[in-house]
PDB file of N, CA and C in Angstrom:
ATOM      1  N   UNK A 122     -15.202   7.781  11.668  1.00  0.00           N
ATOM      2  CA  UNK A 122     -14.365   8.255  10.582  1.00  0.00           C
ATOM      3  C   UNK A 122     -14.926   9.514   9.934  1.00  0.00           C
ATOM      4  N   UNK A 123     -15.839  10.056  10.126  1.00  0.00           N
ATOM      5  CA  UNK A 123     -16.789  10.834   9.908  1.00  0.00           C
ATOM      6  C   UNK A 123     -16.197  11.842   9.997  1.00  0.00           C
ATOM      7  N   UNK A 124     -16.191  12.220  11.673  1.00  0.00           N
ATOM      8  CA  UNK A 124     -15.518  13.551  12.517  1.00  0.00           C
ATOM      9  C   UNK A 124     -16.545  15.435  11.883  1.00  0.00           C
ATOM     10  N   UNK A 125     -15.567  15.559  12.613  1.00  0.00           N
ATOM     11  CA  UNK A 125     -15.633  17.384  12.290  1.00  0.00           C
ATOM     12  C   UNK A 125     -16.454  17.488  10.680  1.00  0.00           C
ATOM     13  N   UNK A 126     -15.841  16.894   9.639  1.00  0.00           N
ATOM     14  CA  UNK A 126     -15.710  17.286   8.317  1.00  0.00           C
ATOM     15  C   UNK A 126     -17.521  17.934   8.225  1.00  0.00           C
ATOM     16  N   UNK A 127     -18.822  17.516   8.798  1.00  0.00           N
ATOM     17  CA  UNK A 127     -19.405  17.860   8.372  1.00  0.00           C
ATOM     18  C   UNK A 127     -19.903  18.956   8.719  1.00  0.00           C
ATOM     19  N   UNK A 128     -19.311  19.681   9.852  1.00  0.00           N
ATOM     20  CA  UNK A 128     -19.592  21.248   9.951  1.00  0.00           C
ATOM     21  C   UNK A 128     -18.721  22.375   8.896  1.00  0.00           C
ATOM     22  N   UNK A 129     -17.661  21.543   8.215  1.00  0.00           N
ATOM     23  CA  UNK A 129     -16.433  22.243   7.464  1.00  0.00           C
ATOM     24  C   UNK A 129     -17.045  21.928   6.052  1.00  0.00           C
ATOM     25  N   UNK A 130     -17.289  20.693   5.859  1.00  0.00           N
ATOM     26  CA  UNK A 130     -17.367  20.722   4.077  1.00  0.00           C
ATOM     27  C   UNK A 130     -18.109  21.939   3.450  1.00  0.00           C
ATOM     28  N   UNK A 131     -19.821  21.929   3.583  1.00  0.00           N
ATOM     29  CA  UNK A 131     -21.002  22.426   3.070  1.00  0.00           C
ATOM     30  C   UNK A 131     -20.583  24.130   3.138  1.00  0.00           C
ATOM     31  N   UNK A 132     -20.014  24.606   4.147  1.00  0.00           N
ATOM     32  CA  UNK A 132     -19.514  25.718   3.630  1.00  0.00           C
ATOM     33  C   UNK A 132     -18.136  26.022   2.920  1.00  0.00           C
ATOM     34  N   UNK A 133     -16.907  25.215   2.785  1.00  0.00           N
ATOM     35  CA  UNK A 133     -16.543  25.071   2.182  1.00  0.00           C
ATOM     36  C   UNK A 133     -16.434  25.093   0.474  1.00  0.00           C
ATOM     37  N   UNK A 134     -17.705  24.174   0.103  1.00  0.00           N
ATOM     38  CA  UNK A 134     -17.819  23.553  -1.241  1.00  0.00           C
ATOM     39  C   UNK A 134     -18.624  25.304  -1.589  1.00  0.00           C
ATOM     40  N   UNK A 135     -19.545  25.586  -0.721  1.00  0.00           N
ATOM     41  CA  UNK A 135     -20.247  27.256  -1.177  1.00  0.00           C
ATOM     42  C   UNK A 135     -19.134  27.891  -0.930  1.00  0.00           C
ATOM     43  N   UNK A 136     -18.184  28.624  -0.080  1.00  0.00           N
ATOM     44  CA  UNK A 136     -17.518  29.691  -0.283  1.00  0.00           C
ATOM     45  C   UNK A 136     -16.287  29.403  -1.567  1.00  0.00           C
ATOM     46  N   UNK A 137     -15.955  28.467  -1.545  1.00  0.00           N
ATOM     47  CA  UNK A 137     -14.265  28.249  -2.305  1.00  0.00           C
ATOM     48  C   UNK A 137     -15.050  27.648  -3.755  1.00  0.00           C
ATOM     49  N   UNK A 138     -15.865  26.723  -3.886  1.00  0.00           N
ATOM     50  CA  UNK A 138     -15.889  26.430  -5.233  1.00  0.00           C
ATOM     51  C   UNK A 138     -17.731  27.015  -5.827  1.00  0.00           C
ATOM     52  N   UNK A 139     -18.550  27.881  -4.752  1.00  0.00           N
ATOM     53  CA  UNK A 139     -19.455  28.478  -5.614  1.00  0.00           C
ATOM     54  C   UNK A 139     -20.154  27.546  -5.669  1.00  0.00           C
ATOM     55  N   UNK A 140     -20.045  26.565  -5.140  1.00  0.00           N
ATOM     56  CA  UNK A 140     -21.722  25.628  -5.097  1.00  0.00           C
ATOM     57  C   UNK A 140     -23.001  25.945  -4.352  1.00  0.00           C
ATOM     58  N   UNK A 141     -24.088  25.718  -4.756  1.00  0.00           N
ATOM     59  CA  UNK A 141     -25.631  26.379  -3.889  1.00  0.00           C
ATOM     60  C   UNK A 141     -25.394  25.952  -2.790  1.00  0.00           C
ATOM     61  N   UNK A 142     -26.014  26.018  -2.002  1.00  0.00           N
ATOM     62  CA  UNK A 142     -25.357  25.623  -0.557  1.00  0.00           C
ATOM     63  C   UNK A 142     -26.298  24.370  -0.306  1.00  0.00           C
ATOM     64  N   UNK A 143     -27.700  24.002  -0.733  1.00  0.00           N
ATOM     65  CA  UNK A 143     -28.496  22.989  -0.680  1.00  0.00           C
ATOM     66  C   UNK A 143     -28.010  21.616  -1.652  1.00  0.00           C
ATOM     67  N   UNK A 144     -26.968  22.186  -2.542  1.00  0.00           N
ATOM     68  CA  UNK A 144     -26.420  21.142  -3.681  1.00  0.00           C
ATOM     69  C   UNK A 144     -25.124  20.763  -2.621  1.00  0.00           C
ATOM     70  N   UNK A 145     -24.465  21.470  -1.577  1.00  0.00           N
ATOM     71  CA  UNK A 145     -23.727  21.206  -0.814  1.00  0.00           C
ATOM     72  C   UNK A 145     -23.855  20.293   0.017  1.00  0.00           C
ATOM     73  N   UNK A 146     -24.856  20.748   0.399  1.00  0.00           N
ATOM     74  CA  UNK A 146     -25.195  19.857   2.154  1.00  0.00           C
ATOM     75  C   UNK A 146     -25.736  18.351   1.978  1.00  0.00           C
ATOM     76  N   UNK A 147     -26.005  18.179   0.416  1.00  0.00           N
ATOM     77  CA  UNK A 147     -26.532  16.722  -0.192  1.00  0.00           C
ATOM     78  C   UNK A 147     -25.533  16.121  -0.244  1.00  0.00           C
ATOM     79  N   UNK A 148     -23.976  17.073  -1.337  1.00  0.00           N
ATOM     80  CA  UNK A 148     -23.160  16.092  -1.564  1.00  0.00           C
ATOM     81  C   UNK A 148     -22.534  15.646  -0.618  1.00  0.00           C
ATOM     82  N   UNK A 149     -22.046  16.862   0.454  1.00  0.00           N
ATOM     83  CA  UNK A 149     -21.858  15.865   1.746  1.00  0.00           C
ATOM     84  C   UNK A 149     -22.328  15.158   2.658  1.00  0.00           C
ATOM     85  N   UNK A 150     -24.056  14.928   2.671  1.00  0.00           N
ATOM     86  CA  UNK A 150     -24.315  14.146   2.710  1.00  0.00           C
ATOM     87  C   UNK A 150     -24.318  12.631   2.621  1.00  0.00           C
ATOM     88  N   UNK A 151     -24.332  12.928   1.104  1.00  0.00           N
ATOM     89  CA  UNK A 151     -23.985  11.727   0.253  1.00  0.00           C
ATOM     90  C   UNK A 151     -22.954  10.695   0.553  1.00  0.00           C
ATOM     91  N   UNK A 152     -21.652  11.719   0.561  1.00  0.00           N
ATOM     92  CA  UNK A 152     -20.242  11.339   0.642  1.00  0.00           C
ATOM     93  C   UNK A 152     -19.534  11.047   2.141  1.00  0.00           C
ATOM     94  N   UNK A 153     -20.644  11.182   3.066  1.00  0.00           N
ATOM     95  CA  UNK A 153     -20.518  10.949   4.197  1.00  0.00           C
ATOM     96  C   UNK A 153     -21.270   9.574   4.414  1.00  0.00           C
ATOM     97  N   UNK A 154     -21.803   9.368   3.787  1.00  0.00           N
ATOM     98  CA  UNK A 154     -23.016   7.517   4.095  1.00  0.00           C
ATOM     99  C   UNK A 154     -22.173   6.603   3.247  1.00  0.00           C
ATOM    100  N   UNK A 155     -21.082   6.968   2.540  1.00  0.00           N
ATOM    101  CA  UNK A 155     -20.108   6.149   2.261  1.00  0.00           C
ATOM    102  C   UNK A 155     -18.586   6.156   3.129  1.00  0.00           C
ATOM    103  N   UNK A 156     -18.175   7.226   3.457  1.00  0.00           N
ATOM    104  CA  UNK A 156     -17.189   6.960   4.857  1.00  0.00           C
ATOM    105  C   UNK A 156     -17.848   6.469   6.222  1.00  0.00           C
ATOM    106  N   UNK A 157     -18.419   6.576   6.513  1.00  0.00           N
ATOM    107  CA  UNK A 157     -19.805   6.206   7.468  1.00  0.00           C
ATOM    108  C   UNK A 157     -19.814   3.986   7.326  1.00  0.00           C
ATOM    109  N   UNK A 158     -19.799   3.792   6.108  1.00  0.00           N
ATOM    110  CA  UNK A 158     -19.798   2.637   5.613  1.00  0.00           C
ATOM    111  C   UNK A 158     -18.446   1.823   5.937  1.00  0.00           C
ATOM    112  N   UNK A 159     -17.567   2.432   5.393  1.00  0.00           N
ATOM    113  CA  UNK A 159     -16.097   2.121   5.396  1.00  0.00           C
ATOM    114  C   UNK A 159     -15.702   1.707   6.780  1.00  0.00           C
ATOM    115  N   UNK A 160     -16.301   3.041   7.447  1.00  0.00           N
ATOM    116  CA  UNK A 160     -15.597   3.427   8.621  1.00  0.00           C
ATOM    117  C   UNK A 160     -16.377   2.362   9.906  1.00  0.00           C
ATOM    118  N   UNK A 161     -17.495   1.809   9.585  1.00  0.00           N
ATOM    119  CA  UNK A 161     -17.973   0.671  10.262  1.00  0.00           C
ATOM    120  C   UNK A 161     -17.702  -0.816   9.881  1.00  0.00           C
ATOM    121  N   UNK A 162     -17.251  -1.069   8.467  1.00  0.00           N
ATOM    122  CA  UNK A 162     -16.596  -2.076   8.036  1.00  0.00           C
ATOM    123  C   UNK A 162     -15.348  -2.370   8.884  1.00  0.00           C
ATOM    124  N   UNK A 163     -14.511  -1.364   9.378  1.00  0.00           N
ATOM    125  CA  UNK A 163     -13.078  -1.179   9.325  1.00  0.00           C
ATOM    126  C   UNK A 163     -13.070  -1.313  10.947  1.00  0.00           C
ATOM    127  N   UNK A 164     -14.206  -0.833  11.818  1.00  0.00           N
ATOM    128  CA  UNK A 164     -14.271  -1.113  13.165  1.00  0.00           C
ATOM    129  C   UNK A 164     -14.509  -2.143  13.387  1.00  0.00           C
ATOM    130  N   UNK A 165     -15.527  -3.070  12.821  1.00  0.00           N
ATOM    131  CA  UNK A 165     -16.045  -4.511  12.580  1.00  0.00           C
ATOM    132  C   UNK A 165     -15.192  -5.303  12.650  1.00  0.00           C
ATOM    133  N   UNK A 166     -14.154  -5.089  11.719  1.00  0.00           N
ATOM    134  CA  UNK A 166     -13.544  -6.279  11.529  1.00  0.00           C
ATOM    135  C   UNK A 166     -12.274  -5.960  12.500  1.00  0.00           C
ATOM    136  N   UNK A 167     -11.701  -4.902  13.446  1.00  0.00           N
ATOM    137  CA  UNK A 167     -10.975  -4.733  14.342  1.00  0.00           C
ATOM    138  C   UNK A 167     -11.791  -5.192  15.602  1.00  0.00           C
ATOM    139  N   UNK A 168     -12.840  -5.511  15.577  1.00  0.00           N
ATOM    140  CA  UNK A 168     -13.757  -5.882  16.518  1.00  0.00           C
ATOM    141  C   UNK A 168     -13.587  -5.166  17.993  1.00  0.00           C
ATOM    142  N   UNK A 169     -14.018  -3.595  17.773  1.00  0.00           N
ATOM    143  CA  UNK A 169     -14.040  -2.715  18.580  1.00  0.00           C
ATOM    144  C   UNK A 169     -15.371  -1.878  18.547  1.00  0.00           C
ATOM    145  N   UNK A 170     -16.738  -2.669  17.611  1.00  0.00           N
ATOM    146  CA  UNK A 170     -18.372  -2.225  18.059  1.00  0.00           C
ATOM    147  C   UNK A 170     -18.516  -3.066  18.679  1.00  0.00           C
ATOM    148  N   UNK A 171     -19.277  -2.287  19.824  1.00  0.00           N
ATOM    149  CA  UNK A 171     -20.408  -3.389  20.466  1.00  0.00           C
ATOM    150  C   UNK A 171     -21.770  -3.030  19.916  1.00  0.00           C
ATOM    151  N   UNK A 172     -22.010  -4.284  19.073  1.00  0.00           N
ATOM    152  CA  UNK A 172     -23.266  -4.223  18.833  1.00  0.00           C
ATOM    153  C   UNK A 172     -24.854  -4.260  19.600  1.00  0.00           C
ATOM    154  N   UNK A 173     -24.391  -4.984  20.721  1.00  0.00           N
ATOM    155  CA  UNK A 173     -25.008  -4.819  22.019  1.00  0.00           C
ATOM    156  C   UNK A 173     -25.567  -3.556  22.027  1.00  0.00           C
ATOM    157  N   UNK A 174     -24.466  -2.728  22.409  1.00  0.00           N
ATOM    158  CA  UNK A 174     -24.792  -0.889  22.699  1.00  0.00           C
ATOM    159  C   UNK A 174     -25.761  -0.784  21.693  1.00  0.00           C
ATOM    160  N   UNK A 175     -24.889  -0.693  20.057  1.00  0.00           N
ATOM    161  CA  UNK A 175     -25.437  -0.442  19.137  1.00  0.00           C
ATOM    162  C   UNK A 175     -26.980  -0.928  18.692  1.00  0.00           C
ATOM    163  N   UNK A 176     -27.578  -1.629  19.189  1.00  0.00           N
ATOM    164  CA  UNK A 176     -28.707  -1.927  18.990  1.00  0.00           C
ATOM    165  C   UNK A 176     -29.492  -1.037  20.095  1.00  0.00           C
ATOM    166  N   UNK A 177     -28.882  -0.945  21.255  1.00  0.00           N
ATOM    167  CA  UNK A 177     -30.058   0.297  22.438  1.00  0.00           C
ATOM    168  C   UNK A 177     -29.698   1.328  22.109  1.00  0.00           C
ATOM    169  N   UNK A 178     -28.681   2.420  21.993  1.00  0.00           N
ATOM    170  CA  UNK A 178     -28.639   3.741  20.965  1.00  0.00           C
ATOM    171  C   UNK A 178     -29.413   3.719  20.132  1.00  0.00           C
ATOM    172  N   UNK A 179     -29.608   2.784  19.251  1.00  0.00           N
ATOM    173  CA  UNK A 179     -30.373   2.955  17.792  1.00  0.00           C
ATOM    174  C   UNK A 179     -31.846   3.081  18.056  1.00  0.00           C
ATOM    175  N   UNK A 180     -32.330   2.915  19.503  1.00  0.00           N
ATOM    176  CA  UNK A 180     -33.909   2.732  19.750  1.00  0.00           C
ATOM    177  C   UNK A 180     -34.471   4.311  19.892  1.00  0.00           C
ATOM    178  N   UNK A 181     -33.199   4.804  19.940  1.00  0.00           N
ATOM    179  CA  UNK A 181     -33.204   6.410  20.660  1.00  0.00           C
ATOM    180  C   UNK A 181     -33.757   7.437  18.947  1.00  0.00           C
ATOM    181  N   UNK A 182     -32.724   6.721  17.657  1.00  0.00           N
ATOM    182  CA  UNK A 182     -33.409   7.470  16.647  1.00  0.00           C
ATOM    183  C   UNK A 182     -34.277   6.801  15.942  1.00  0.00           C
ATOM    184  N   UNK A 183     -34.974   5.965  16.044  1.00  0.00           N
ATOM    185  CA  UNK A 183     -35.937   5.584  15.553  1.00  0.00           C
ATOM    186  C   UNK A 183     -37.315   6.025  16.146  1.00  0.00           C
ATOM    187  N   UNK A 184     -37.976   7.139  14.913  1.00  0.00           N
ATOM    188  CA  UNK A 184     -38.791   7.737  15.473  1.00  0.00           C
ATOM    189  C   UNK A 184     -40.048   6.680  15.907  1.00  0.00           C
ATOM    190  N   UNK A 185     -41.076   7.188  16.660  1.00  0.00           N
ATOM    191  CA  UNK A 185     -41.909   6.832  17.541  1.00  0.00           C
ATOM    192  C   UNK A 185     -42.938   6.819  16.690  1.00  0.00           C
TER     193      UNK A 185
END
């Protein structure tokens, strides 16, 4: 649920509304670990993760 938006917001929020660009890249940050949330709630319960996968992907960012 994520998508594209996070190459678009952070310059966005700096060119159109004048925000620092480091106060940018937080809030979408931010505001992305809550669609991020949603958006795995909402697959969950359509029961279309495999958590299976999801547990060997996840070995990949967990640093060493």
């Amino acid at each position: 649920m994520v998508g594209i938006g996070g190459i678009l917001l952070s310059p966005l929020l700096t060119y159109f509304l004048g925000i620092d660009l480091h106060l940018a890249m937080a809030v979408s940050s931010w505001s992305f670990l809550f669609t991020g949330i949603v958006g795995t709630i909402t697959y969950n319960r359509k029961r279309t993760i495999s958590w299976y996968m999801v547990c060997w992907l996840s070995l990949g960012i967990v640093p060493v």
